[in-house]
C-alpha cells in the first residue's frame, strides 16, 4: 500500500486534530453511493471488472498491434489521454527495440505538432487507437479524421483492421462510426468519468502496446483498492485528504506535486487533471501544480523557498531504484567530487531530497510525502488507486461534487460558435 508521511507538515498544523471524522463520512458516502455524482463511481470496481471482462481482449489486440506495427497513434485528450501517457512515460520512458513507438495526437490543435508526428511516423506500419467517451471532442475528432485518411491511403480496405475505438458502449458519433466501419471497440464505462478511466481500456490498451504488463497492473490495483477500503485514520487516502484540506483552510491554496524521477512528469499532468477538475469549482479548490526535481530547484526553487507562503508540497518517491549507478573515483580529483566516489546516485538523490525538504519546511512550505516501493507496474497501480480515492474523499470533504466538470463547457460553447458549428 502507498505510504503517506505527514511529519513534514507537523509544524504547520496539529496532526492529532485532522478531521478524520469528515474523511470517514466522505469515504462512507462514496462506498454507499449516497454522495453527489455517485453515478460516476464505477472506477472503484474497475480493476475487478477489467479482470473479469475486457482485459483479455485488450491483451490480444495489443499483441496483434505489436506483432505487425512499429507505431501506435493514440488519439485522445484530457482523461482520454493523460493516464496512458503518464503510465508509459513512467514505466517505459525509452521504448525497447521491440516495442512500438507510441505517438499521442489529438491533445491540441497545433498543425506543427501534428506534422512533427507525421514526419516521425514516415512510412512505418502503424495502428490507431482513438479514445473519446463522447466522440464529439473537437481536438481528437479532427486528428482522427486526418489519421483515418492516412490509414486508408496506406492500407486501402484493410485500414479498418488498424483502427481500435475506445468509446461509449452504445451511444455517440464514434460508436456509430465504429459499428458502421467494423472497427474493433473497447468501452469507456458509463459510470467512469474521463479522469478516473486510466484503469479501463482507455489507459490499458496503449499501455499494453507499449509493453507494460497490464495484468500485473490490474492485479496490483485490485489489492490496492482492497487495502484502501480500511476504515481508519491509518488509511493513507484519509491522511492525505485530511491533511491537504486542513492546509487549504490555513491558507495553503496551491499544492505542488514533485518527484525526483523525470519519468514521473506526465503522471503529474494526470494528477493535475484529476485534482483540478475534481476540486476546482464553486469558487474553491486547491490549485494543483507540479515540479520536476532536482531540475526545477534551479528554476522554481527560489519561488518555493521565498515567494508567497501559499504553497504546500507533496513529494512522490520510490523506495528503491531500478538500477544502480555509482560515482566513479578519479585519482586527480580535479572536479573535487571524490568525496562522493563510490556512492550511488540514488543515495545522493535521497540526501538531496531530505535537504530540500528541510529547507522548504523551514521556508514555510509544509511537506507531504507519498511513497511506493518501486517504479514498476505495482507502484503505478498503487499510486493511481490512492490518488483517485483520496481525490474523491478530499472533494467530498470540501463540499463539492468531485465527478462533474461543468466549467469546461464554457470555452467549448464560445469556440464552436466562433468556428461556425451548425446548430450552436
Ligand atoms: O475528464 C474528463 O471528463 C475530460 O478530460 C475528458 O476526458 C476529455 O474532455 C475528453 O473527452 P472525451 O473522452 O469525451 O473525448
CSV table of C-alpha atoms and ligand atoms in Angstrom, one decimal:
chain,number,residue,atom,x,y,z
A,1,UNK,CA,0.0,0.0,0.0
A,2,UNK,CA,1.1,3.6,-0.6
A,3,UNK,CA,2.7,5.2,2.5
A,4,UNK,CA,1.9,8.8,3.5
A,5,UNK,CA,4.3,10.7,5.7
A,6,UNK,CA,2.7,13.8,7.3
A,7,UNK,CA,5.7,14.6,9.6
A,8,UNK,CA,6.8,17.4,7.2
A,9,UNK,CA,3.5,19.2,7.9
A,10,UNK,CA,3.6,18.8,11.7
A,11,UNK,CA,4.9,22.3,12.4
A,12,UNK,CA,2.0,23.8,10.3
A,13,UNK,CA,-0.9,22.1,11.9
A,14,UNK,CA,-1.9,19.7,14.8
A,15,UNK,CA,-1.7,16.3,13.2
A,16,UNK,CA,-3.9,14.9,16.0
A,17,UNK,CA,-6.6,17.4,15.1
A,18,UNK,CA,-7.0,16.3,11.4
A,19,UNK,CA,-10.7,15.9,10.5
A,20,UNK,CA,-10.8,12.1,10.2
A,21,UNK,CA,-14.5,12.1,11.0
A,22,UNK,CA,-15.1,14.1,7.8
A,23,UNK,CA,-12.8,11.8,5.9
A,24,UNK,CA,-14.6,8.8,7.2
A,25,UNK,CA,-18.0,10.3,6.3
A,26,UNK,CA,-16.8,11.1,2.8
A,27,UNK,CA,-15.4,7.6,2.3
A,28,UNK,CA,-18.6,6.1,3.5
A,29,UNK,CA,-20.8,8.1,1.2
A,30,UNK,CA,-18.6,7.1,-1.7
A,31,UNK,CA,-18.9,3.4,-0.9
A,32,UNK,CA,-22.6,3.6,-0.1
A,33,UNK,CA,-23.3,5.6,-3.3
A,34,UNK,CA,-25.0,8.3,-1.4
A,35,UNK,CA,-22.7,11.2,-2.3
A,36,UNK,CA,-23.2,13.7,-5.2
A,37,UNK,CA,-22.1,12.3,-8.5
A,38,UNK,CA,-22.5,8.7,-7.2
A,39,UNK,CA,-23.4,7.6,-10.7
A,40,UNK,CA,-19.7,8.1,-11.6
A,41,UNK,CA,-18.1,5.9,-9.0
A,42,UNK,CA,-17.6,2.8,-11.1
A,43,UNK,CA,-13.8,3.4,-11.0
A,44,UNK,CA,-13.8,1.8,-7.5
A,45,UNK,CA,-14.8,-1.5,-9.1
A,46,UNK,CA,-12.9,-1.0,-12.4
A,47,UNK,CA,-9.8,-3.3,-11.8
A,48,UNK,CA,-12.0,-6.2,-10.9
A,49,UNK,CA,-14.4,-5.6,-13.7
A,50,UNK,CA,-11.5,-5.4,-16.2
A,51,UNK,CA,-10.0,-8.7,-14.8
A,52,UNK,CA,-13.3,-10.4,-15.4
A,53,UNK,CA,-14.1,-8.5,-18.7
A,54,UNK,CA,-12.1,-6.7,-21.3
A,55,UNK,CA,-8.5,-7.4,-20.1
A,56,UNK,CA,-8.1,-10.5,-22.4
A,57,UNK,CA,-9.4,-8.7,-25.4
A,58,UNK,CA,-7.0,-5.8,-24.7
A,59,UNK,CA,-4.0,-8.1,-24.4
A,60,UNK,CA,-4.9,-9.9,-27.6
A,61,UNK,CA,-5.4,-6.6,-29.5
A,62,UNK,CA,-2.1,-5.3,-28.1
A,63,UNK,CA,-0.3,-8.5,-29.2
A,64,UNK,CA,-1.6,-8.1,-32.8
A,65,UNK,CA,-0.5,-4.5,-32.9
A,66,UNK,CA,2.9,-5.3,-31.5
A,67,UNK,CA,3.5,-8.1,-34.0
A,68,UNK,CA,2.6,-6.1,-37.1
A,69,UNK,CA,3.2,-2.4,-36.4
A,70,UNK,CA,6.1,-0.2,-35.4
A,71,UNK,CA,3.9,2.5,-34.0
A,72,UNK,CA,0.6,3.1,-32.3
A,73,UNK,CA,-1.0,6.5,-32.7
A,74,UNK,CA,-3.2,7.3,-29.7
A,75,UNK,CA,-5.8,9.9,-30.4
A,76,UNK,CA,-7.3,11.5,-27.3
A,77,UNK,CA,-7.3,14.4,-24.9
A,78,UNK,CA,-7.7,15.1,-21.1
A,79,UNK,CA,-8.9,12.0,-19.3
A,80,UNK,CA,-8.8,10.0,-22.6
A,81,UNK,CA,-5.1,10.5,-22.9
A,82,UNK,CA,-3.1,11.7,-19.8
A,83,UNK,CA,-3.3,8.4,-17.8
A,84,UNK,CA,-1.9,6.3,-20.7
A,85,UNK,CA,0.9,8.8,-21.3
A,86,UNK,CA,1.7,9.1,-17.6
A,87,UNK,CA,2.0,5.3,-17.3
A,88,UNK,CA,4.0,4.8,-20.5
A,89,UNK,CA,6.5,7.6,-19.7
A,90,UNK,CA,6.8,6.4,-16.1
A,91,UNK,CA,7.3,2.7,-16.9
A,92,UNK,CA,8.7,2.7,-20.4
A,93,UNK,CA,10.4,6.1,-20.8
A,94,UNK,CA,12.6,4.7,-23.5
A,95,UNK,CA,11.0,2.0,-25.7
A,96,UNK,CA,13.0,-1.1,-26.3
A,97,UNK,CA,13.8,-2.2,-29.8
A,98,UNK,CA,10.7,-4.5,-30.0
A,99,UNK,CA,8.3,-2.0,-28.6
A,100,UNK,CA,6.2,0.0,-31.0
A,101,UNK,CA,6.6,3.8,-30.6
A,102,UNK,CA,3.6,5.4,-29.0
A,103,UNK,CA,2.6,8.8,-30.5
A,104,UNK,CA,0.0,10.9,-28.8
A,105,UNK,CA,-2.1,13.2,-31.0
A,106,UNK,CA,-5.5,14.9,-30.7
A,107,UNK,CA,-4.5,16.6,-27.5
A,108,UNK,CA,-4.3,20.0,-29.1
A,109,UNK,CA,-4.9,21.9,-32.3
A,110,UNK,CA,-1.3,22.7,-33.3
A,111,UNK,CA,-0.6,21.9,-37.0
A,112,UNK,CA,3.1,21.9,-36.3
A,113,UNK,CA,2.8,19.3,-33.6
A,114,UNK,CA,0.7,17.1,-35.9
A,115,UNK,CA,3.2,17.5,-38.7
A,116,UNK,CA,6.1,16.5,-36.4
A,117,UNK,CA,4.3,13.2,-35.6
A,118,UNK,CA,3.6,12.6,-39.3
A,119,UNK,CA,7.3,13.2,-40.0
A,120,UNK,CA,8.4,10.8,-37.3
A,121,UNK,CA,5.9,8.2,-38.5
A,122,UNK,CA,7.3,8.3,-42.0
A,123,UNK,CA,6.5,5.1,-43.7
A,124,UNK,CA,6.3,3.0,-40.5
A,125,UNK,CA,3.4,0.5,-40.3
A,126,UNK,CA,1.1,1.8,-37.7
A,127,UNK,CA,-2.2,1.3,-35.9
A,128,UNK,CA,-4.6,3.9,-34.4
A,129,UNK,CA,-6.3,3.8,-31.1
A,130,UNK,CA,-8.9,6.6,-31.0
A,131,UNK,CA,-10.2,7.3,-27.5
A,132,UNK,CA,-13.2,9.5,-26.8
A,133,UNK,CA,-16.1,8.8,-24.5
A,134,UNK,CA,-18.3,11.4,-26.1
A,135,UNK,CA,-17.0,11.1,-29.6
A,136,UNK,CA,-17.6,14.8,-30.1
A,137,UNK,CA,-14.5,16.4,-28.6
A,138,UNK,CA,-13.0,18.6,-31.3
A,139,UNK,CA,-9.3,18.0,-30.9
A,140,UNK,CA,-9.3,14.2,-31.2
A,141,UNK,CA,-12.1,14.2,-33.8
A,142,UNK,CA,-10.1,16.4,-36.2
A,143,UNK,CA,-6.9,14.4,-35.7
A,144,UNK,CA,-8.7,11.2,-36.1
A,145,UNK,CA,-10.1,12.3,-39.4
A,146,UNK,CA,-6.6,13.1,-40.6
A,147,UNK,CA,-5.1,9.7,-39.5
A,148,UNK,CA,-8.1,7.8,-40.9
A,149,UNK,CA,-7.4,9.3,-44.3
A,150,UNK,CA,-3.7,8.3,-43.9
A,151,UNK,CA,-4.6,4.7,-43.0
A,152,UNK,CA,-7.0,4.4,-46.0
A,153,UNK,CA,-4.3,5.7,-48.3
A,154,UNK,CA,-1.7,3.3,-46.8
A,155,UNK,CA,-3.8,0.1,-46.3
A,156,UNK,CA,-6.9,0.6,-48.6
A,157,UNK,CA,-9.8,-1.7,-47.5
A,158,UNK,CA,-7.6,-3.3,-44.8
A,159,UNK,CA,-7.4,0.1,-43.0
A,160,UNK,CA,-10.3,-0.8,-40.8
A,161,UNK,CA,-8.3,-3.6,-39.2
A,162,UNK,CA,-5.8,-0.9,-38.0
A,163,UNK,CA,-8.3,1.1,-36.1
A,164,UNK,CA,-9.3,0.5,-32.4
A,165,UNK,CA,-12.0,2.7,-31.0
A,166,UNK,CA,-12.3,3.2,-27.2
A,167,UNK,CA,-15.7,4.9,-26.6
A,168,UNK,CA,-19.1,4.6,-25.1
A,169,UNK,CA,-20.7,1.1,-25.2
A,170,UNK,CA,-23.7,2.2,-27.2
A,171,UNK,CA,-24.0,5.9,-27.8
A,172,UNK,CA,-22.2,8.7,-29.7
A,173,UNK,CA,-20.7,9.5,-33.1
A,174,UNK,CA,-17.6,7.4,-32.6
A,175,UNK,CA,-19.5,4.3,-31.6
A,176,UNK,CA,-21.8,4.8,-34.6
A,177,UNK,CA,-18.8,5.2,-36.9
A,178,UNK,CA,-17.1,2.2,-35.4
A,179,UNK,CA,-20.1,0.0,-35.9
A,180,UNK,CA,-20.6,1.2,-39.5
A,181,UNK,CA,-17.0,0.7,-40.4
A,182,UNK,CA,-16.3,-2.5,-38.5
A,183,UNK,CA,-13.5,-1.3,-36.1
A,184,UNK,CA,-12.7,-3.2,-33.0
A,185,UNK,CA,-14.2,-1.5,-30.0
A,186,UNK,CA,-13.4,-1.1,-26.3
A,187,UNK,CA,-15.6,0.5,-23.7
A,188,UNK,CA,-15.4,3.6,-21.6
A,189,UNK,CA,-17.8,2.6,-18.9
A,190,UNK,CA,-20.9,4.8,-18.4
A,191,UNK,CA,-20.1,5.1,-14.7
A,192,UNK,CA,-16.5,6.2,-15.0
A,193,UNK,CA,-15.5,9.8,-15.9
A,194,UNK,CA,-12.5,10.5,-18.2
A,195,UNK,CA,-10.1,11.5,-15.4
A,196,UNK,CA,-10.9,8.3,-13.5
A,197,UNK,CA,-10.6,6.0,-16.5
A,198,UNK,CA,-6.9,5.1,-16.7
A,199,UNK,CA,-7.5,1.5,-15.5
A,200,UNK,CA,-10.1,0.9,-18.2
A,201,UNK,CA,-9.2,0.2,-21.9
A,202,UNK,CA,-8.6,4.0,-22.1
A,203,UNK,CA,-5.3,3.5,-20.4
A,204,UNK,CA,-4.7,-0.2,-20.7
A,205,UNK,CA,-4.6,-0.7,-24.4
A,206,UNK,CA,-1.9,1.9,-25.1
A,207,UNK,CA,0.0,0.6,-22.1
A,208,UNK,CA,-0.2,-3.0,-23.2
A,209,UNK,CA,1.0,-2.0,-26.7
A,210,UNK,CA,3.9,-0.1,-25.1
A,211,UNK,CA,5.0,-3.4,-23.4
A,212,UNK,CA,3.6,-2.7,-19.9
A,213,UNK,CA,2.3,-5.8,-18.1
A,214,UNK,CA,-1.3,-4.7,-17.7
A,215,UNK,CA,-2.3,-7.9,-15.9
A,216,UNK,CA,0.2,-7.0,-13.2
A,217,UNK,CA,-1.2,-3.5,-13.1
A,218,UNK,CA,-4.8,-4.8,-12.7
A,219,UNK,CA,-3.8,-7.4,-10.1
A,220,UNK,CA,-2.0,-4.8,-8.1
A,221,UNK,CA,-4.9,-2.3,-8.4
A,222,UNK,CA,-7.3,-4.9,-7.0
A,223,UNK,CA,-5.1,-5.4,-4.0
A,224,UNK,CA,-4.6,-1.7,-3.5
A,225,UNK,CA,-8.3,-0.8,-3.6
A,226,UNK,CA,-8.9,-3.7,-1.1
A,227,UNK,CA,-6.2,-2.2,1.2
A,228,UNK,CA,-7.6,1.3,0.8
A,229,UNK,CA,-11.0,0.2,2.0
A,230,UNK,CA,-9.6,0.4,5.5
A,231,UNK,CA,-12.0,2.5,7.7
A,232,UNK,CA,-9.5,4.1,10.0
A,233,UNK,CA,-7.1,7.1,10.2
A,234,UNK,CA,-4.4,4.6,9.2
A,235,UNK,CA,-5.9,4.8,5.7
A,236,UNK,CA,-3.3,6.7,3.7
A,237,UNK,CA,-6.0,8.2,1.5
A,238,UNK,CA,-7.7,9.6,4.6
A,239,UNK,CA,-4.4,11.0,5.8
A,240,UNK,CA,-3.6,12.8,2.5
A,241,UNK,CA,-7.1,14.1,2.0
A,242,UNK,CA,-7.5,15.4,5.6
A,243,UNK,CA,-4.0,17.0,5.6
A,244,UNK,CA,-4.4,18.9,2.3
A,245,UNK,CA,-7.9,20.1,3.3
A,246,UNK,CA,-6.6,21.3,6.7
A,247,UNK,CA,-3.7,23.1,5.0
A,248,UNK,CA,-6.0,24.6,2.4
A,249,UNK,CA,-8.1,26.1,5.2
A,250,UNK,CA,-5.0,27.6,6.7
A,251,UNK,CA,-4.2,29.5,3.5
A,252,UNK,CA,-2.1,26.9,1.6
A,253,UNK,CA,-4.1,27.3,-1.6
A,254,UNK,CA,-1.6,25.8,-4.0
A,255,UNK,CA,-0.3,22.2,-4.0
A,256,UNK,CA,2.9,21.4,-5.9
A,257,UNK,CA,3.4,17.8,-6.7
A,258,UNK,CA,7.0,16.9,-7.1
A,259,UNK,CA,9.1,13.9,-7.9
A,260,UNK,CA,12.8,13.2,-8.3
A,261,UNK,CA,12.1,10.9,-11.3
A,262,UNK,CA,11.9,12.8,-14.5
A,263,UNK,CA,9.8,10.0,-15.9
A,264,UNK,CA,7.0,11.0,-13.5
A,265,UNK,CA,6.3,14.2,-15.4
A,266,UNK,CA,3.2,13.0,-17.2
A,267,UNK,CA,1.9,11.3,-14.1
A,268,UNK,CA,1.9,14.7,-12.5
A,269,UNK,CA,0.0,16.0,-15.5
A,270,UNK,CA,-2.6,13.2,-15.0
A,271,UNK,CA,-2.7,14.1,-11.2
A,272,UNK,CA,-3.3,17.8,-12.1
A,273,UNK,CA,-6.3,17.0,-14.2
A,274,UNK,CA,-7.7,14.6,-11.6
A,275,UNK,CA,-7.4,17.1,-8.7
A,276,UNK,CA,-8.0,20.3,-10.7
A,277,UNK,CA,-11.2,19.1,-12.4
A,278,UNK,CA,-12.5,17.3,-9.4
A,279,UNK,CA,-12.0,20.1,-6.8
A,280,UNK,CA,-11.8,23.4,-8.6
A,281,UNK,CA,-15.4,24.5,-8.5
A,282,UNK,CA,-18.0,26.7,-6.7
A,283,UNK,CA,-15.2,29.3,-6.1
A,284,UNK,CA,-13.0,27.0,-4.1
A,285,UNK,CA,-10.3,24.3,-4.6
A,286,UNK,CA,-6.6,23.7,-4.2
A,287,UNK,CA,-4.7,24.8,-7.3
A,288,UNK,CA,-2.6,21.7,-8.5
A,289,UNK,CA,0.8,22.5,-9.9
A,290,UNK,CA,3.8,20.3,-10.5
A,291,UNK,CA,7.6,20.4,-10.5
A,292,UNK,CA,10.3,18.0,-11.6
A,293,UNK,CA,13.2,17.8,-9.1
A,294,UNK,CA,16.1,18.4,-8.9
A,295,UNK,CA,15.8,20.2,-12.3
A,296,UNK,CA,13.2,22.7,-11.2
A,297,UNK,CA,15.1,23.6,-8.0
A,298,UNK,CA,17.2,25.6,-10.4
A,299,UNK,CA,14.2,27.4,-11.8
A,300,UNK,CA,11.3,27.3,-9.3
A,301,UNK,CA,13.4,26.7,-6.2
A,302,UNK,CA,13.6,30.4,-5.4
A,303,UNK,CA,9.8,30.9,-5.6
A,304,UNK,CA,9.1,27.8,-3.5
A,305,UNK,CA,11.6,28.8,-0.8
A,306,UNK,CA,10.9,32.5,-0.7
A,307,UNK,CA,7.7,33.5,-2.6
A,308,UNK,CA,4.2,33.9,-1.3
A,309,UNK,CA,3.6,31.4,1.5
A,310,UNK,CA,0.5,29.9,-0.1
A,311,UNK,CA,2.2,26.6,-1.1
A,312,UNK,CA,2.1,23.1,0.2
A,313,UNK,CA,4.4,20.5,-1.4
A,314,UNK,CA,3.7,16.8,-2.0
A,315,UNK,CA,6.6,14.7,-2.9
A,316,UNK,CA,6.2,11.3,-4.5
A,317,UNK,CA,9.1,8.9,-4.1
A,318,UNK,CA,10.1,5.3,-5.0
A,319,UNK,CA,11.8,3.4,-2.2
A,320,UNK,CA,14.2,1.5,-4.3
A,321,UNK,CA,15.9,2.3,-7.6
A,322,UNK,CA,15.6,0.2,-10.7
A,323,UNK,CA,19.3,0.4,-11.4
A,324,UNK,CA,22.4,1.3,-9.5
A,325,UNK,CA,24.9,3.9,-10.7
A,326,UNK,CA,27.9,4.8,-8.5
A,327,UNK,CA,30.0,7.9,-8.9
A,328,UNK,CA,33.5,6.9,-10.2
A,329,UNK,CA,36.7,7.6,-8.4
A,330,UNK,CA,39.3,9.8,-10.1
A,331,UNK,CA,42.9,9.9,-8.9
A,332,UNK,CA,43.4,13.6,-9.8
A,333,UNK,CA,40.0,14.7,-8.4
A,334,UNK,CA,40.2,17.8,-10.5
A,335,UNK,CA,36.5,18.4,-10.1
A,336,UNK,CA,36.6,17.8,-6.3
A,337,UNK,CA,34.0,15.1,-6.4
A,338,UNK,CA,35.9,12.3,-4.8
A,339,UNK,CA,34.0,12.9,-1.6
A,340,UNK,CA,31.1,11.2,-3.5
A,341,UNK,CA,33.1,8.5,-5.2
A,342,UNK,CA,31.6,5.1,-4.7
A,343,UNK,CA,28.3,6.5,-3.6
A,344,UNK,CA,25.2,5.5,-5.6
A,345,UNK,CA,23.3,8.3,-7.4
A,346,UNK,CA,20.1,7.0,-5.7
A,347,UNK,CA,21.6,7.7,-2.2
A,348,UNK,CA,22.9,11.1,-3.3
A,349,UNK,CA,19.4,11.9,-4.6
A,350,UNK,CA,17.8,10.7,-1.3
A,351,UNK,CA,20.1,13.0,0.6
A,352,UNK,CA,19.2,15.9,-1.7
A,353,UNK,CA,15.5,15.2,-1.2
A,354,UNK,CA,16.0,15.3,2.6
A,355,UNK,CA,17.9,18.6,2.3
A,356,UNK,CA,15.3,20.2,0.1
A,357,UNK,CA,12.5,19.0,2.3
A,358,UNK,CA,14.1,20.6,5.4
A,359,UNK,CA,14.8,23.8,3.6
A,360,UNK,CA,11.3,24.2,2.2
A,361,UNK,CA,9.7,23.4,5.6
A,362,UNK,CA,11.9,26.0,7.3
A,363,UNK,CA,10.9,28.4,4.5
A,364,UNK,CA,7.2,27.9,5.3
A,365,UNK,CA,6.2,25.1,2.9
A,366,UNK,CA,4.5,22.1,4.5
A,367,UNK,CA,5.7,18.8,3.0
A,368,UNK,CA,3.6,15.7,2.5
A,369,UNK,CA,5.4,12.5,1.5
A,370,UNK,CA,3.9,9.8,-0.6
A,371,UNK,CA,5.9,6.6,-1.4
A,372,UNK,CA,5.6,3.3,-3.1
A,373,UNK,CA,8.2,0.5,-3.2
A,374,UNK,CA,9.3,0.8,-6.8
A,375,UNK,CA,8.8,2.4,-10.2
A,376,UNK,CA,7.1,-0.6,-11.6
A,377,UNK,CA,3.6,-1.9,-12.5
A,378,UNK,CA,2.6,-2.4,-8.9
A,379,UNK,CA,3.9,1.0,-7.9
A,380,UNK,CA,2.0,2.7,-10.7
A,381,UNK,CA,-1.3,0.9,-9.9
A,382,UNK,CA,-0.9,1.8,-6.2
A,383,UNK,CA,-0.4,5.4,-7.0
A,384,UNK,CA,-3.4,5.5,-9.3
A,385,UNK,CA,-5.8,3.9,-6.8
A,386,UNK,CA,-4.5,6.0,-3.9
A,387,UNK,CA,-4.7,9.3,-5.8
A,388,UNK,CA,-8.2,8.6,-7.2
A,389,UNK,CA,-9.7,7.6,-3.8
A,390,UNK,CA,-8.0,10.4,-1.9
A,391,UNK,CA,-9.3,12.9,-4.6
A,392,UNK,CA,-12.9,11.7,-4.2
A,393,UNK,CA,-12.7,11.9,-0.4
A,394,UNK,CA,-11.0,15.3,-0.4
A,395,UNK,CA,-13.6,16.6,-2.9
A,396,UNK,CA,-16.5,15.4,-0.7
A,397,UNK,CA,-14.7,16.8,2.4
A,398,UNK,CA,-14.6,20.3,0.7
A,399,UNK,CA,-18.3,20.0,-0.2
A,400,UNK,CA,-18.0,19.7,-4.0
A,401,UNK,CA,-19.1,17.0,-6.4
A,402,UNK,CA,-15.7,15.5,-7.5
A,403,UNK,CA,-17.2,13.8,-10.5
A,404,UNK,CA,-18.5,16.6,-12.7
A,405,UNK,CA,-16.8,19.3,-14.7
A,406,UNK,CA,-19.4,22.0,-15.6
A,407,UNK,CA,-16.7,24.6,-16.0
A,408,UNK,CA,-15.1,23.1,-19.1
A,409,UNK,CA,-18.2,23.7,-21.2
A,410,UNK,CA,-17.9,27.5,-21.3
A,411,UNK,CA,-15.0,27.7,-23.7
A,412,UNK,CA,-16.4,25.0,-25.9
A,413,UNK,CA,-19.6,26.9,-26.4
A,414,UNK,CA,-17.7,30.0,-27.5
A,415,UNK,CA,-15.3,28.1,-29.7
A,416,UNK,CA,-17.9,26.1,-31.5
A,417,UNK,CA,-19.9,29.3,-32.1
A,418,UNK,CA,-16.9,31.1,-33.4
A,419,UNK,CA,-16.0,28.2,-35.7
A,420,UNK,CA,-19.5,28.2,-37.1
A,421,UNK,CA,-20.6,24.7,-35.9
A,422,UNK,CA,-24.2,24.2,-37.2
A,423,UNK,CA,-26.9,24.3,-34.5
A,424,UNK,CA,-24.8,26.3,-31.9
B,1,LIG,O1,-12.2,14.1,-17.5
B,1,LIG,C1,-12.9,14.4,-18.5
B,1,LIG,O2,-14.1,14.2,-18.5
B,1,LIG,C2,-12.3,15.1,-19.7
B,1,LIG,O3,-10.9,15.4,-19.5
B,1,LIG,C3,-12.4,14.3,-20.9
B,1,LIG,O4,-11.8,13.1,-20.7
B,1,LIG,C4,-11.9,15.0,-22.1
B,1,LIG,O5,-12.6,16.2,-22.3
B,1,LIG,C5,-12.1,14.1,-23.4
B,1,LIG,O6,-13.4,13.8,-23.5
B,1,LIG,P1,-13.9,12.6,-24.5
B,1,LIG,O7,-13.3,11.4,-24.0
B,1,LIG,O8,-15.4,12.6,-24.5
B,1,LIG,O9,-13.3,13.0,-25.9
